[in-house]
Coordinates of C-alpha atoms and ligand atoms in Angstrom, one line a residue:
M1 CA 130.1 77.3 106.0
T2 CA 133.7 76.2 106.8
Y3 CA 135.9 74.1 104.6
C4 CA 138.7 71.7 105.5
F5 CA 141.7 72.8 103.7
E6 CA 144.7 70.8 102.5
F7 CA 147.5 71.6 100.1
H8 CA 150.1 69.5 98.3
P9 CA 153.1 70.9 96.4
Y10 CA 153.8 69.2 93.1
Q11 CA 156.6 69.2 90.4
R12 CA 156.2 68.3 86.8
Q13 CA 159.0 68.0 84.4
F14 CA 159.0 69.3 80.8
R15 CA 159.9 66.8 78.1
H16 CA 162.4 69.4 76.8
P17 CA 163.3 72.6 78.6
L18 CA 161.1 75.5 77.4
T19 CA 163.2 78.3 76.0
T20 CA 161.7 81.8 75.9
H21 CA 163.1 85.3 76.0
H22 CA 162.6 85.0 79.8
G23 CA 165.1 82.1 80.0
I24 CA 165.1 78.3 80.2
W25 CA 162.4 76.5 82.2
K26 CA 162.8 72.8 83.1
V27 CA 160.3 72.0 85.9
R28 CA 156.8 73.3 86.5
E29 CA 156.1 73.6 90.3
G30 CA 152.9 74.4 91.9
I31 CA 150.4 73.5 94.7
I32 CA 147.2 71.5 94.6
L33 CA 144.5 72.6 96.9
R34 CA 141.7 70.5 98.3
L35 CA 138.6 71.9 100.1
V36 CA 136.0 69.7 101.7
D37 CA 132.8 71.2 103.0
E38 CA 130.7 70.0 106.0
K39 CA 128.8 67.5 103.8
G40 CA 132.0 65.9 102.6
R41 CA 131.9 67.5 99.1
V42 CA 135.2 68.2 97.5
G43 CA 136.6 71.1 95.5
W44 CA 140.1 71.1 93.9
G45 CA 142.2 74.1 93.0
E46 CA 145.7 74.7 91.8
I47 CA 148.2 77.5 92.5
A48 CA 150.6 77.7 89.5
P49 CA 152.8 80.7 90.0
L50 CA 154.8 82.4 87.3
P51 CA 157.0 84.9 89.1
W52 CA 158.8 86.3 86.1
F53 CA 155.4 87.3 84.8
G54 CA 154.7 89.2 88.1
S55 CA 152.9 86.6 90.2
E56 CA 154.0 85.6 93.6
T57 CA 156.7 83.0 93.9
L58 CA 156.1 79.3 94.8
E59 CA 157.7 80.0 98.2
Q60 CA 155.4 82.9 98.9
A61 CA 152.4 80.8 97.9
L62 CA 153.6 78.0 100.1
T63 CA 154.1 80.4 103.0
F64 CA 150.6 81.8 102.4
C65 CA 149.1 78.3 102.5
Q66 CA 151.1 77.3 105.6
Q67 CA 149.8 80.3 107.6
L68 CA 146.1 79.4 107.0
P69 CA 144.3 77.3 109.5
S70 CA 143.1 73.8 108.5
Q71 CA 139.5 75.1 108.5
I72 CA 138.8 78.1 106.3
T73 CA 135.7 80.1 105.3
S74 CA 134.6 81.7 102.1
T75 CA 135.6 85.0 103.6
D76 CA 139.2 83.8 103.8
I77 CA 139.0 82.7 100.2
F78 CA 137.6 85.9 98.9
S79 CA 139.9 88.2 100.8
I80 CA 143.2 87.0 99.6
P81 CA 145.4 90.1 98.9
A82 CA 146.1 91.1 95.3
E83 CA 149.9 90.4 95.8
F84 CA 148.9 86.7 95.6
P85 CA 147.1 86.4 92.2
A86 CA 147.9 82.7 91.7
C87 CA 146.6 82.0 95.2
Q88 CA 143.4 84.0 94.5
F89 CA 142.9 81.9 91.4
G90 CA 143.6 78.6 93.1
F91 CA 141.4 79.1 96.1
E92 CA 138.5 80.7 94.2
S93 CA 138.4 78.0 91.6
A94 CA 138.5 75.3 94.2
W95 CA 135.6 77.0 95.9
D96 CA 133.8 77.5 92.6
G97 CA 134.2 73.8 91.7
L98 CA 132.8 72.7 95.0
V99 CA 129.8 75.1 94.7
A100 CA 129.2 74.2 91.0
R101 CA 129.2 70.5 92.1
N102 CA 126.7 71.3 94.8
G103 CA 124.4 72.7 92.1
G104 CA 124.9 69.5 90.0
D105 CA 124.5 65.9 90.9
G106 CA 126.5 66.4 94.1
G107 CA 128.1 63.0 93.8
D108 CA 131.5 63.2 95.5
E109 CA 131.9 59.7 96.8
G110 CA 135.2 58.0 96.2
D111 CA 137.4 61.0 95.9
G112 CA 140.2 59.0 94.5
G113 CA 142.6 59.5 97.3
D114 CA 145.2 62.3 97.4
E115 CA 148.1 60.5 99.0
G116 CA 151.5 60.6 97.3
D117 CA 151.1 63.6 95.1
E118 CA 154.1 65.4 96.6
G119 CA 157.5 65.1 95.2
D120 CA 157.4 64.2 91.5
G121 CA 153.8 65.3 91.2
G122 CA 152.5 62.1 89.9
D123 CA 150.8 62.4 86.5
G124 CA 148.7 59.4 87.5
E125 CA 147.2 61.5 90.3
E126 CA 146.4 64.3 87.9
S127 CA 144.8 62.2 85.3
R128 CA 142.8 60.4 88.0
I129 CA 141.6 63.8 89.2
E130 CA 140.8 64.8 85.6
T131 CA 138.8 61.7 84.8
E132 CA 137.1 61.0 88.1
K133 CA 136.6 64.3 89.6
T134 CA 136.3 67.0 87.1
S135 CA 135.0 65.5 83.9
P136 CA 131.5 66.7 84.5
L137 CA 132.9 70.2 84.4
L138 CA 135.1 69.7 81.3
P139 CA 134.3 72.4 78.7
N140 CA 132.6 71.3 75.5
S141 CA 134.7 70.6 72.4
S142 CA 133.9 73.9 70.7
L143 CA 137.3 75.3 71.8
K144 CA 140.1 75.4 69.3
Y145 CA 143.7 75.0 70.5
S146 CA 146.8 76.8 69.6
Y147 CA 149.7 74.4 69.3
L148 CA 152.9 75.6 70.8
L149 CA 155.9 75.0 68.6
P150 CA 159.5 74.6 69.8
T151 CA 161.6 77.7 69.4
G152 CA 164.1 78.0 66.5
E153 CA 164.4 75.7 63.5
A154 CA 162.7 72.7 65.2
A155 CA 159.4 74.5 64.5
L156 CA 159.8 73.6 60.8
T157 CA 159.1 69.9 61.4
S158 CA 157.1 70.0 64.6
W159 CA 154.0 71.7 63.3
Q160 CA 152.9 68.5 61.6
Q161 CA 152.2 66.8 64.9
G162 CA 149.8 69.5 65.8
W163 CA 148.2 69.6 62.4
Q164 CA 147.6 65.8 62.5
Q165 CA 145.8 66.1 65.8
G166 CA 143.5 68.8 64.3
D167 CA 145.1 72.0 65.5
R168 CA 145.1 74.9 62.9
T169 CA 146.7 77.6 65.0
F170 CA 150.4 77.5 65.8
K171 CA 152.4 79.6 68.1
W172 CA 156.1 80.2 67.7
K173 CA 158.4 82.1 70.2
I174 CA 160.7 84.7 68.6
G175 CA 163.3 87.0 70.0
V176 CA 165.2 84.0 71.3
T177 CA 168.1 83.8 68.9
S178 CA 169.4 86.0 66.0
M179 CA 166.8 87.9 64.0
E180 CA 168.4 86.8 60.7
S181 CA 168.0 83.1 61.6
E182 CA 164.5 83.6 62.9
L183 CA 163.4 85.5 59.8
R184 CA 164.8 82.8 57.6
W185 CA 163.0 80.0 59.5
F186 CA 159.8 82.2 59.6
D187 CA 159.9 82.3 55.7
Q188 CA 160.3 78.5 55.6
L189 CA 157.6 78.0 58.1
V190 CA 155.2 80.2 56.2
Q191 CA 155.9 78.2 53.1
A192 CA 155.5 74.9 54.8
L193 CA 152.2 75.6 56.6
P194 CA 149.0 74.9 54.8
P195 CA 147.1 78.0 53.7
S196 CA 144.4 77.4 56.3
A197 CA 146.9 77.5 59.2
Q198 CA 147.3 80.6 61.4
L199 CA 150.5 81.5 63.1
R200 CA 151.0 83.5 66.3
L201 CA 154.4 85.0 67.0
D202 CA 155.3 85.6 70.6
A203 CA 158.3 87.9 71.4
N204 CA 157.8 87.9 75.2
G205 CA 158.8 91.6 75.1
G206 CA 162.2 90.8 73.7
L207 CA 162.4 92.9 70.5
T208 CA 163.7 96.3 69.8
Q209 CA 161.3 98.8 68.3
H210 CA 163.1 98.4 64.9
Q211 CA 162.9 94.6 65.1
A212 CA 159.2 94.7 66.1
Q213 CA 158.5 96.9 63.0
Q214 CA 160.4 94.4 60.8
W215 CA 158.4 91.5 62.2
L216 CA 155.1 93.3 61.6
K217 CA 156.1 94.1 58.1
V218 CA 157.0 90.5 57.2
S219 CA 153.8 89.3 59.0
D220 CA 151.7 91.7 56.9
Q221 CA 153.3 90.1 53.8
A222 CA 152.9 86.5 55.0
G223 CA 149.2 86.8 55.4
I224 CA 148.9 83.9 57.9
V225 CA 150.0 85.7 61.1
E226 CA 147.1 86.1 63.4
F227 CA 148.9 88.4 65.8
L228 CA 152.3 89.4 67.1
E229 CA 152.3 89.0 70.9
Q230 CA 154.1 91.4 73.2
P231 CA 156.7 92.7 70.8
L232 CA 158.2 95.1 73.4
P233 CA 158.3 95.1 77.2
P234 CA 155.4 96.4 79.2
E235 CA 157.2 99.8 79.8
A236 CA 156.9 100.5 76.1
F237 CA 153.1 100.5 76.1
D238 CA 152.8 103.8 74.2
V239 CA 155.1 102.6 71.4
I240 CA 153.2 99.3 71.1
R241 CA 149.9 101.1 70.9
A242 CA 151.2 103.4 68.2
M243 CA 152.4 100.3 66.2
E244 CA 149.0 98.8 66.4
D245 CA 147.6 101.4 64.0
Q246 CA 150.5 101.1 61.5
Y247 CA 150.2 97.5 60.5
K248 CA 147.5 95.1 59.3
T249 CA 148.8 92.4 61.7
A250 CA 147.2 92.6 65.1
I251 CA 149.1 92.9 68.3
A252 CA 148.4 91.1 71.5
L253 CA 149.4 92.1 75.0
D254 CA 150.5 89.4 77.4
E255 CA 153.3 90.4 79.8
S256 CA 151.6 93.9 79.9
V257 CA 148.3 92.4 81.2
A258 CA 149.6 89.6 83.5
T259 CA 147.3 90.5 86.3
L260 CA 143.7 91.7 86.4
N261 CA 144.9 95.1 87.7
Q262 CA 147.4 95.5 84.8
L263 CA 144.7 94.4 82.4
K264 CA 142.3 97.1 83.7
T265 CA 145.1 99.7 83.5
C266 CA 145.9 98.9 79.8
Y267 CA 142.2 99.0 79.0
Q268 CA 141.8 102.4 80.7
Q269 CA 144.8 103.6 78.7
G270 CA 143.0 102.8 75.5
W271 CA 144.2 99.3 74.5
R272 CA 141.6 97.8 72.2
G273 CA 143.8 95.1 70.6
I274 CA 144.0 91.5 71.8
F275 CA 144.5 90.7 75.5
V276 CA 146.2 87.4 76.3
I277 CA 145.0 86.2 79.7
K278 CA 146.9 83.7 81.7
A279 CA 143.9 83.3 84.1
A280 CA 145.8 81.0 86.5
I281 CA 148.0 84.0 87.5
A282 CA 145.6 86.8 86.7
G283 CA 144.0 86.9 90.2
S284 CA 140.3 86.5 91.1
P285 CA 138.4 84.6 88.4
T286 CA 135.2 86.1 89.7
Q287 CA 136.5 89.6 89.1
L288 CA 138.1 88.7 85.8
R289 CA 134.7 87.3 84.6
Q290 CA 133.0 90.6 85.7
F291 CA 135.6 92.7 83.9
C292 CA 135.5 90.7 80.6
Q293 CA 131.7 90.7 80.5
A294 CA 131.4 94.4 81.3
H295 CA 133.9 95.4 78.5
D296 CA 133.6 92.9 75.7
I297 CA 137.3 92.7 75.1
D298 CA 139.1 90.5 72.6
V299 CA 140.6 87.8 74.7
V300 CA 142.8 84.8 74.2
F301 CA 143.1 82.5 77.2
S302 CA 146.5 81.1 77.6
S303 CA 148.3 78.4 79.6
V304 CA 151.0 78.8 82.3
F305 CA 151.8 75.1 82.0
E306 CA 149.4 74.4 84.8
S307 CA 148.2 70.8 85.4
A308 CA 144.8 69.4 84.8
I309 CA 143.0 71.1 87.7
A310 CA 143.8 74.7 86.9
R311 CA 143.7 73.9 83.2
I312 CA 140.0 72.8 83.4
A313 CA 139.1 75.8 85.6
V314 CA 140.7 78.1 83.0
L315 CA 139.1 76.3 80.0
N316 CA 135.7 76.7 81.6
L317 CA 136.3 80.5 81.9
A318 CA 137.5 80.4 78.2
V319 CA 134.3 78.8 77.1
E320 CA 132.4 81.6 78.7
L321 CA 134.6 84.6 77.9
S322 CA 137.0 84.1 75.0
H323 CA 136.5 85.4 71.5
P324 CA 134.7 82.7 69.5
H325 CA 137.2 82.8 66.6
R326 CA 140.4 82.7 68.7
A327 CA 142.1 79.4 69.7
V328 CA 143.0 79.1 73.3
G329 CA 146.7 78.9 74.1
F330 CA 146.5 75.5 75.6
G331 CA 148.0 73.2 73.0
V332 CA 150.9 72.4 75.3
N333 CA 150.4 68.8 76.6
H334 CA 153.1 67.6 74.2
W335 CA 155.6 69.6 76.3
F336 CA 155.3 67.4 79.3
V337 CA 156.8 64.0 80.0
Ligands
MG401 MG1 153.1 85.3 75.6

């Protein structure tokens, strides 16, 4: 079977720039993929790179797409090198969608048109794709979402918006400004949040060992912290693993397990805490599924601010593979214009 292949770069602007320990991010850029088989059936995929997390860059992904012929085979799709994890995800999930659709009602008429999705990315295009093309594959509503709060003091008022829409898990980035300020806001946030809320703290690897210990101590006392995410950079794996035993509050690895190969390495080195998986940049979803099923690991699926196409592909994986009690890190729609 050969597939006609097209790709379209997109850009999507954040409502407010996203501040993390990695820096300030203003525009999400990626590539939408479209495969059409010989019967005219369509599969959509999305490449949403995150180079500071170790994926290929957008330019590398574009070059990769440009060197492919306009007709490709499943061998092309399943032999993408591991240096292109976001491409592996995009192409495999497009193929997966097409094949899954084959097994379903197969109705692909009226594909909604894909003109004009370059440049500003066109939210209209995305929502059209979401409603017309992929809703049969939308995961069921059993997933709970973790609502991403703004960094700093703004978190103290923003959580209510998430709470009103039904979210009970909140995520707050730390390690962004002074520890004294963040600890003060943390105290206020813990006081403000209803007792049934859970809070995730994400340091993006930006703490010192001493700061990480302080955060774990206050988290143990607060009682509503679900986990502290990536307190130290990936090089400090042994230190993080030792801290895991010293505190009640769980620790999650994120930057340390950005790709499937890194995830396997951390597992082999004995990590049995939480794994945050950004599936859109982790590599082959087929291999990821095999690994998660073989090892029964505690997984939280998380967003890379992908658009609807990759989001739905990841949420479908999450329904299959994530820990039933853990919210997915996809409460991010309020971040986009
Ligand atoms: Mg993180």
